[in-house]
Amino acid sequence: MTRPNDSKRWIILALTLIAQFMVTLDATIVTVALPSIQTDLGFATQLDLQWVINAYVLFFGGFLLLGGRAGDLFGRQRLFLSGLALFTGASLVNGLANDTSMLVAGRGVQGFGAALVSPAVLSIIIVTFPNTAERVKALGLFTAVTAGGSAAGMLFGGVLTDYASWRWIFLVNIPIGLVGIVGALRTIPNTRAAQGSLRHMDLPGAVSVTGGLTVLVYAIVNAQSWGWGSARFIWLVAVAVALLTAFVVIELRTSHPLIRLGIFTKRTISVGNATMLTFSGGLFVMMFFPTLYLAANLGYSPIKIGLAFLPWPVAMAAAGTLGQKLIGRTGPRLLLVTGLLFVAAGLLTYLRLPVHGAYATDVLPGLLLTAIGAGLVFTPVFIVATTGVAAEESGLASGVINTSQQLGAALGLAVISTLATSHTTHLLSGAGDRPTAAERSSALVEGFQRGFTVAAAILAVSVLIAAFGLRKRDFGQEPGAGNTDGAEVARERVPSAAG
């Protein structure tokens, strides 16, 4: 395989980092614009609005593993171009959307495009930089761009929504995507895995797991209006169970499974993924409820919401840096449990959220605690979920833990938002036919409080899984005995997690 020359390699890196920045930016830029989108397109409730986030996350998580395999089979450049074209085209559809269905469908296509782009970016970087020192530098830039994209998304979302329109949070992707496509065609070679190691694409597995999870989330989201015991809810849950069962059967029978289920017999992998699933399920409300509270109850403009959220990615990045330094001394389990406790404590601070609070005393403390906790969690949870994995399955283990992160977020947000909205609706039903503005605000905040309570309970489950599911001997050397393996693994795994 011909390697790109020195100058071209850094051009390739720049192109892939631009694409990664766009994908990461889009995951957070939407958050700040949610209140404006709800008003403009007429999303009736929080339950409907959450699909702007969930459609993206579900398709991103559901097809992430398939995207990784597709690069080996068809070539990394081809995968990168396909994902970028889908993402850019969907951005145009979203920017022009004139109803809720059009926007949600476009977000799903964006998520599918991101599921192709993200693994392609890392694969291209690894193939382009075979030298260890240069690869570490390239992956360091990848991590910085990913963290910067999350932080910039909050601010850019506010600026674009306030001074132009929420539509520009999507339309801004179009020129960036076109530059990436043209540049990739000119500079990135279409490398692929060696012929003998090619694997078939498990499309039935990807479709069944994504379809099952989507139907399940849809049923949960609508359970409040249909009734938890309604025939429609029960029927859709049955369909979801059938699709997920079909996924398990497919994976057990196919010679080239999307996920080799036997990998979960390893304690570290099963515990790591269970921890990530519950951790993400409880944490993701931080991208939803505080935004709605700042807009509806404190009257914040989009740009002010963006500025209010900036401490979150900054604190998380700082805690993540600290965590990578500490893990060689403490071991993954202690750092993981500590971080989860920080997140749970941050969620619990919102149980006293007043109707008309103040940002500094009622919102910021929870943001900082959850951000610090999340920063401490990500390094050890990725180490746990990839410990003891054979070299030929390291990509699979990394893909599985990334998938658990995305799907945990989607399922958690669906359940928590449904319970929060149900509580708000119940309170308003007791306020008569025409509740006052004060009654509506109070009911909304009590719904948020109920949601944060459920999120904290999910985090408590995550703490128990990590604390009692892991053993010191699972990680070889004891912490504190000069073991630096954790830090080395962190440098390899964290970039893929961020994507």
PDB file of N, CA and C in Angstrom, residues 387-430:
ATOM      1  N   THR A 387     -10.334  -4.120  28.454  1.00  0.00           N
ATOM      2  CA  THR A 387      -9.290  -4.866  29.154  1.00  0.00           C
ATOM      3  C   THR A 387      -9.404  -6.362  28.842  1.00  0.00           C
ATOM      4  N   GLY A 388      -8.259  -6.978  28.555  1.00  0.00           N
ATOM      5  CA  GLY A 388      -8.232  -8.418  28.326  1.00  0.00           C
ATOM      6  C   GLY A 388      -8.774  -8.841  26.977  1.00  0.00           C
ATOM      7  N   VAL A 389      -8.935  -7.890  26.057  1.00  0.00           N
ATOM      8  CA  VAL A 389      -9.467  -8.211  24.728  1.00  0.00           C
ATOM      9  C   VAL A 389      -8.307  -8.578  23.804  1.00  0.00           C
ATOM     10  N   ALA A 390      -8.501  -9.627  23.012  1.00  0.00           N
ATOM     11  CA  ALA A 390      -7.486 -10.013  22.038  1.00  0.00           C
ATOM     12  C   ALA A 390      -7.292  -8.898  21.019  1.00  0.00           C
ATOM     13  N   ALA A 391      -6.067  -8.787  20.493  1.00  0.00           N
ATOM     14  CA  ALA A 391      -5.740  -7.690  19.579  1.00  0.00           C
ATOM     15  C   ALA A 391      -6.684  -7.637  18.382  1.00  0.00           C
ATOM     16  N   GLU A 392      -7.060  -8.825  17.860  1.00  0.00           N
ATOM     17  CA  GLU A 392      -7.913  -8.835  16.675  1.00  0.00           C
ATOM     18  C   GLU A 392      -9.342  -8.409  16.968  1.00  0.00           C
ATOM     19  N   GLU A 393      -9.717  -8.311  18.267  1.00  0.00           N
ATOM     20  CA  GLU A 393     -11.068  -7.886  18.619  1.00  0.00           C
ATOM     21  C   GLU A 393     -11.081  -6.550  19.367  1.00  0.00           C
ATOM     22  N   SER A 394      -9.963  -5.841  19.347  1.00  0.00           N
ATOM     23  CA  SER A 394      -9.914  -4.553  20.044  1.00  0.00           C
ATOM     24  C   SER A 394     -10.848  -3.535  19.398  1.00  0.00           C
ATOM     25  N   GLY A 395     -10.931  -3.577  18.052  1.00  0.00           N
ATOM     26  CA  GLY A 395     -11.853  -2.675  17.361  1.00  0.00           C
ATOM     27  C   GLY A 395     -13.296  -2.980  17.701  1.00  0.00           C
ATOM     28  N   LEU A 396     -13.631  -4.268  17.800  1.00  0.00           N
ATOM     29  CA  LEU A 396     -14.983  -4.669  18.165  1.00  0.00           C
ATOM     30  C   LEU A 396     -15.332  -4.178  19.562  1.00  0.00           C
ATOM     31  N   ALA A 397     -14.413  -4.373  20.526  1.00  0.00           N
ATOM     32  CA  ALA A 397     -14.675  -3.947  21.905  1.00  0.00           C
ATOM     33  C   ALA A 397     -14.862  -2.438  21.985  1.00  0.00           C
ATOM     34  N   SER A 398     -14.040  -1.686  21.251  1.00  0.00           N
ATOM     35  CA  SER A 398     -14.175  -0.228  21.245  1.00  0.00           C
ATOM     36  C   SER A 398     -15.500   0.194  20.623  1.00  0.00           C
ATOM     37  N   GLY A 399     -15.886  -0.487  19.541  1.00  0.00           N
ATOM     38  CA  GLY A 399     -17.152  -0.167  18.898  1.00  0.00           C
ATOM     39  C   GLY A 399     -18.346  -0.472  19.778  1.00  0.00           C
ATOM     40  N   VAL A 400     -18.284  -1.578  20.516  1.00  0.00           N
ATOM     41  CA  VAL A 400     -19.391  -1.967  21.390  1.00  0.00           C
ATOM     42  C   VAL A 400     -19.584  -0.946  22.508  1.00  0.00           C
ATOM     43  N   ILE A 401     -18.497  -0.486  23.117  1.00  0.00           N
ATOM     44  CA  ILE A 401     -18.630   0.463  24.226  1.00  0.00           C
ATOM     45  C   ILE A 401     -19.122   1.826  23.715  1.00  0.00           C
ATOM     46  N   ASN A 402     -18.697   2.216  22.510  1.00  0.00           N
ATOM     47  CA  ASN A 402     -19.227   3.445  21.908  1.00  0.00           C
ATOM     48  C   ASN A 402     -20.719   3.318  21.643  1.00  0.00           C
ATOM     49  N   THR A 403     -21.142   2.131  21.189  1.00  0.00           N
ATOM     50  CA  THR A 403     -22.555   1.888  20.917  1.00  0.00           C
ATOM     51  C   THR A 403     -23.362   1.932  22.214  1.00  0.00           C
ATOM     52  N   SER A 404     -22.827   1.351  23.277  1.00  0.00           N
ATOM     53  CA  SER A 404     -23.511   1.394  24.573  1.00  0.00           C
ATOM     54  C   SER A 404     -23.707   2.834  25.041  1.00  0.00           C
ATOM     55  N   GLN A 405     -22.718   3.678  24.772  1.00  0.00           N
ATOM     56  CA  GLN A 405     -22.816   5.086  25.155  1.00  0.00           C
ATOM     57  C   GLN A 405     -23.970   5.778  24.425  1.00  0.00           C
ATOM     58  N   GLN A 406     -24.058   5.567  23.118  1.00  0.00           N
ATOM     59  CA  GLN A 406     -25.086   6.242  22.332  1.00  0.00           C
ATOM     60  C   GLN A 406     -26.490   5.705  22.643  1.00  0.00           C
ATOM     61  N   LEU A 407     -26.623   4.397  22.716  1.00  0.00           N
ATOM     62  CA  LEU A 407     -27.937   3.810  22.937  1.00  0.00           C
ATOM     63  C   LEU A 407     -28.417   4.024  24.371  1.00  0.00           C
ATOM     64  N   GLY A 408     -27.501   4.026  25.318  1.00  0.00           N
ATOM     65  CA  GLY A 408     -27.879   4.332  26.699  1.00  0.00           C
ATOM     66  C   GLY A 408     -28.455   5.732  26.799  1.00  0.00           C
ATOM     67  N   ALA A 409     -27.841   6.674  26.078  1.00  0.00           N
ATOM     68  CA  ALA A 409     -28.332   8.053  26.088  1.00  0.00           C
ATOM     69  C   ALA A 409     -29.742   8.140  25.517  1.00  0.00           C
ATOM     70  N   ALA A 410     -29.984   7.452  24.398  1.00  0.00           N
ATOM     71  CA  ALA A 410     -31.303   7.510  23.757  1.00  0.00           C
ATOM     72  C   ALA A 410     -32.382   6.883  24.634  1.00  0.00           C
ATOM     73  N   LEU A 411     -32.110   5.698  25.158  1.00  0.00           N
ATOM     74  CA  LEU A 411     -33.100   5.009  25.990  1.00  0.00           C
ATOM     75  C   LEU A 411     -33.342   5.754  27.295  1.00  0.00           C
ATOM     76  N   GLY A 412     -32.266   6.249  27.903  1.00  0.00           N
ATOM     77  CA  GLY A 412     -32.404   6.982  29.167  1.00  0.00           C
ATOM     78  C   GLY A 412     -33.226   8.242  28.999  1.00  0.00           C
ATOM     79  N   LEU A 413     -32.942   9.002  27.943  1.00  0.00           N
ATOM     80  CA  LEU A 413     -33.685  10.237  27.716  1.00  0.00           C
ATOM     81  C   LEU A 413     -35.158   9.943  27.437  1.00  0.00           C
ATOM     82  N   ALA A 414     -35.434   8.866  26.713  1.00  0.00           N
ATOM     83  CA  ALA A 414     -36.826   8.508  26.418  1.00  0.00           C
ATOM     84  C   ALA A 414     -37.593   8.189  27.693  1.00  0.00           C
ATOM     85  N   VAL A 415     -37.008   7.353  28.543  1.00  0.00           N
ATOM     86  CA  VAL A 415     -37.688   6.950  29.780  1.00  0.00           C
ATOM     87  C   VAL A 415     -37.860   8.134  30.726  1.00  0.00           C
ATOM     88  N   ILE A 416     -36.781   8.880  30.933  1.00  0.00           N
ATOM     89  CA  ILE A 416     -36.806   9.975  31.907  1.00  0.00           C
ATOM     90  C   ILE A 416     -37.738  11.094  31.445  1.00  0.00           C
ATOM     91  N   SER A 417     -37.684  11.458  30.165  1.00  0.00           N
ATOM     92  CA  SER A 417     -38.562  12.518  29.659  1.00  0.00           C
ATOM     93  C   SER A 417     -40.022  12.111  29.751  1.00  0.00           C
ATOM     94  N   THR A 418     -40.300  10.841  29.475  1.00  0.00           N
ATOM     95  CA  THR A 418     -41.680  10.358  29.560  1.00  0.00           C
ATOM     96  C   THR A 418     -42.210  10.480  30.988  1.00  0.00           C
ATOM     97  N   LEU A 419     -41.412  10.063  31.955  1.00  0.00           N
ATOM     98  CA  LEU A 419     -41.848  10.134  33.349  1.00  0.00           C
ATOM     99  C   LEU A 419     -41.972  11.575  33.827  1.00  0.00           C
ATOM    100  N   ALA A 420     -41.051  12.444  33.385  1.00  0.00           N
ATOM    101  CA  ALA A 420     -41.107  13.853  33.780  1.00  0.00           C
ATOM    102  C   ALA A 420     -42.349  14.529  33.198  1.00  0.00           C
ATOM    103  N   THR A 421     -42.605  14.300  31.916  1.00  0.00           N
ATOM    104  CA  THR A 421     -43.774  14.907  31.276  1.00  0.00           C
ATOM    105  C   THR A 421     -45.069  14.370  31.858  1.00  0.00           C
ATOM    106  N   SER A 422     -45.101  13.085  32.158  1.00  0.00           N
ATOM    107  CA  SER A 422     -46.285  12.481  32.767  1.00  0.00           C
ATOM    108  C   SER A 422     -46.602  13.140  34.109  1.00  0.00           C
ATOM    109  N   HIS A 423     -45.556  13.428  34.879  1.00  0.00           N
ATOM    110  CA  HIS A 423     -45.772  14.069  36.181  1.00  0.00           C
ATOM    111  C   HIS A 423     -46.283  15.497  36.005  1.00  0.00           C
ATOM    112  N   THR A 424     -45.703  16.229  35.050  1.00  0.00           N
ATOM    113  CA  THR A 424     -46.159  17.599  34.772  1.00  0.00           C
ATOM    114  C   THR A 424     -47.619  17.598  34.331  1.00  0.00           C
ATOM    115  N   THR A 425     -47.970  16.688  33.439  1.00  0.00           N
ATOM    116  CA  THR A 425     -49.356  16.596  32.951  1.00  0.00           C
ATOM    117  C   THR A 425     -50.323  16.278  34.087  1.00  0.00           C
ATOM    118  N   HIS A 426     -49.908  15.389  34.974  1.00  0.00           N
ATOM    119  CA  HIS A 426     -50.754  15.029  36.123  1.00  0.00           C
ATOM    120  C   HIS A 426     -51.006  16.240  37.021  1.00  0.00           C
ATOM    121  N   LEU A 427     -49.958  17.022  37.258  1.00  0.00           N
ATOM    122  CA  LEU A 427     -50.106  18.211  38.107  1.00  0.00           C
ATOM    123  C   LEU A 427     -51.017  19.244  37.451  1.00  0.00           C
ATOM    124  N   LEU A 428     -50.866  19.427  36.148  1.00  0.00           N
ATOM    125  CA  LEU A 428     -51.695  20.410  35.447  1.00  0.00           C
ATOM    126  C   LEU A 428     -53.154  19.968  35.370  1.00  0.00           C
ATOM    127  N   SER A 429     -53.399  18.660  35.334  1.00  0.00           N
ATOM    128  CA  SER A 429     -54.780  18.177  35.281  1.00  0.00           C
ATOM    129  C   SER A 429     -55.549  18.520  36.545  1.00  0.00           C
ATOM    130  N   GLY A 430     -54.817  18.710  37.649  1.00  0.00           N
ATOM    131  CA  GLY A 430     -55.467  19.083  38.899  1.00  0.00           C
ATOM    132  C   GLY A 430     -55.616  20.580  39.087  1.00  0.00           C
TER     133      GLY A 430
END
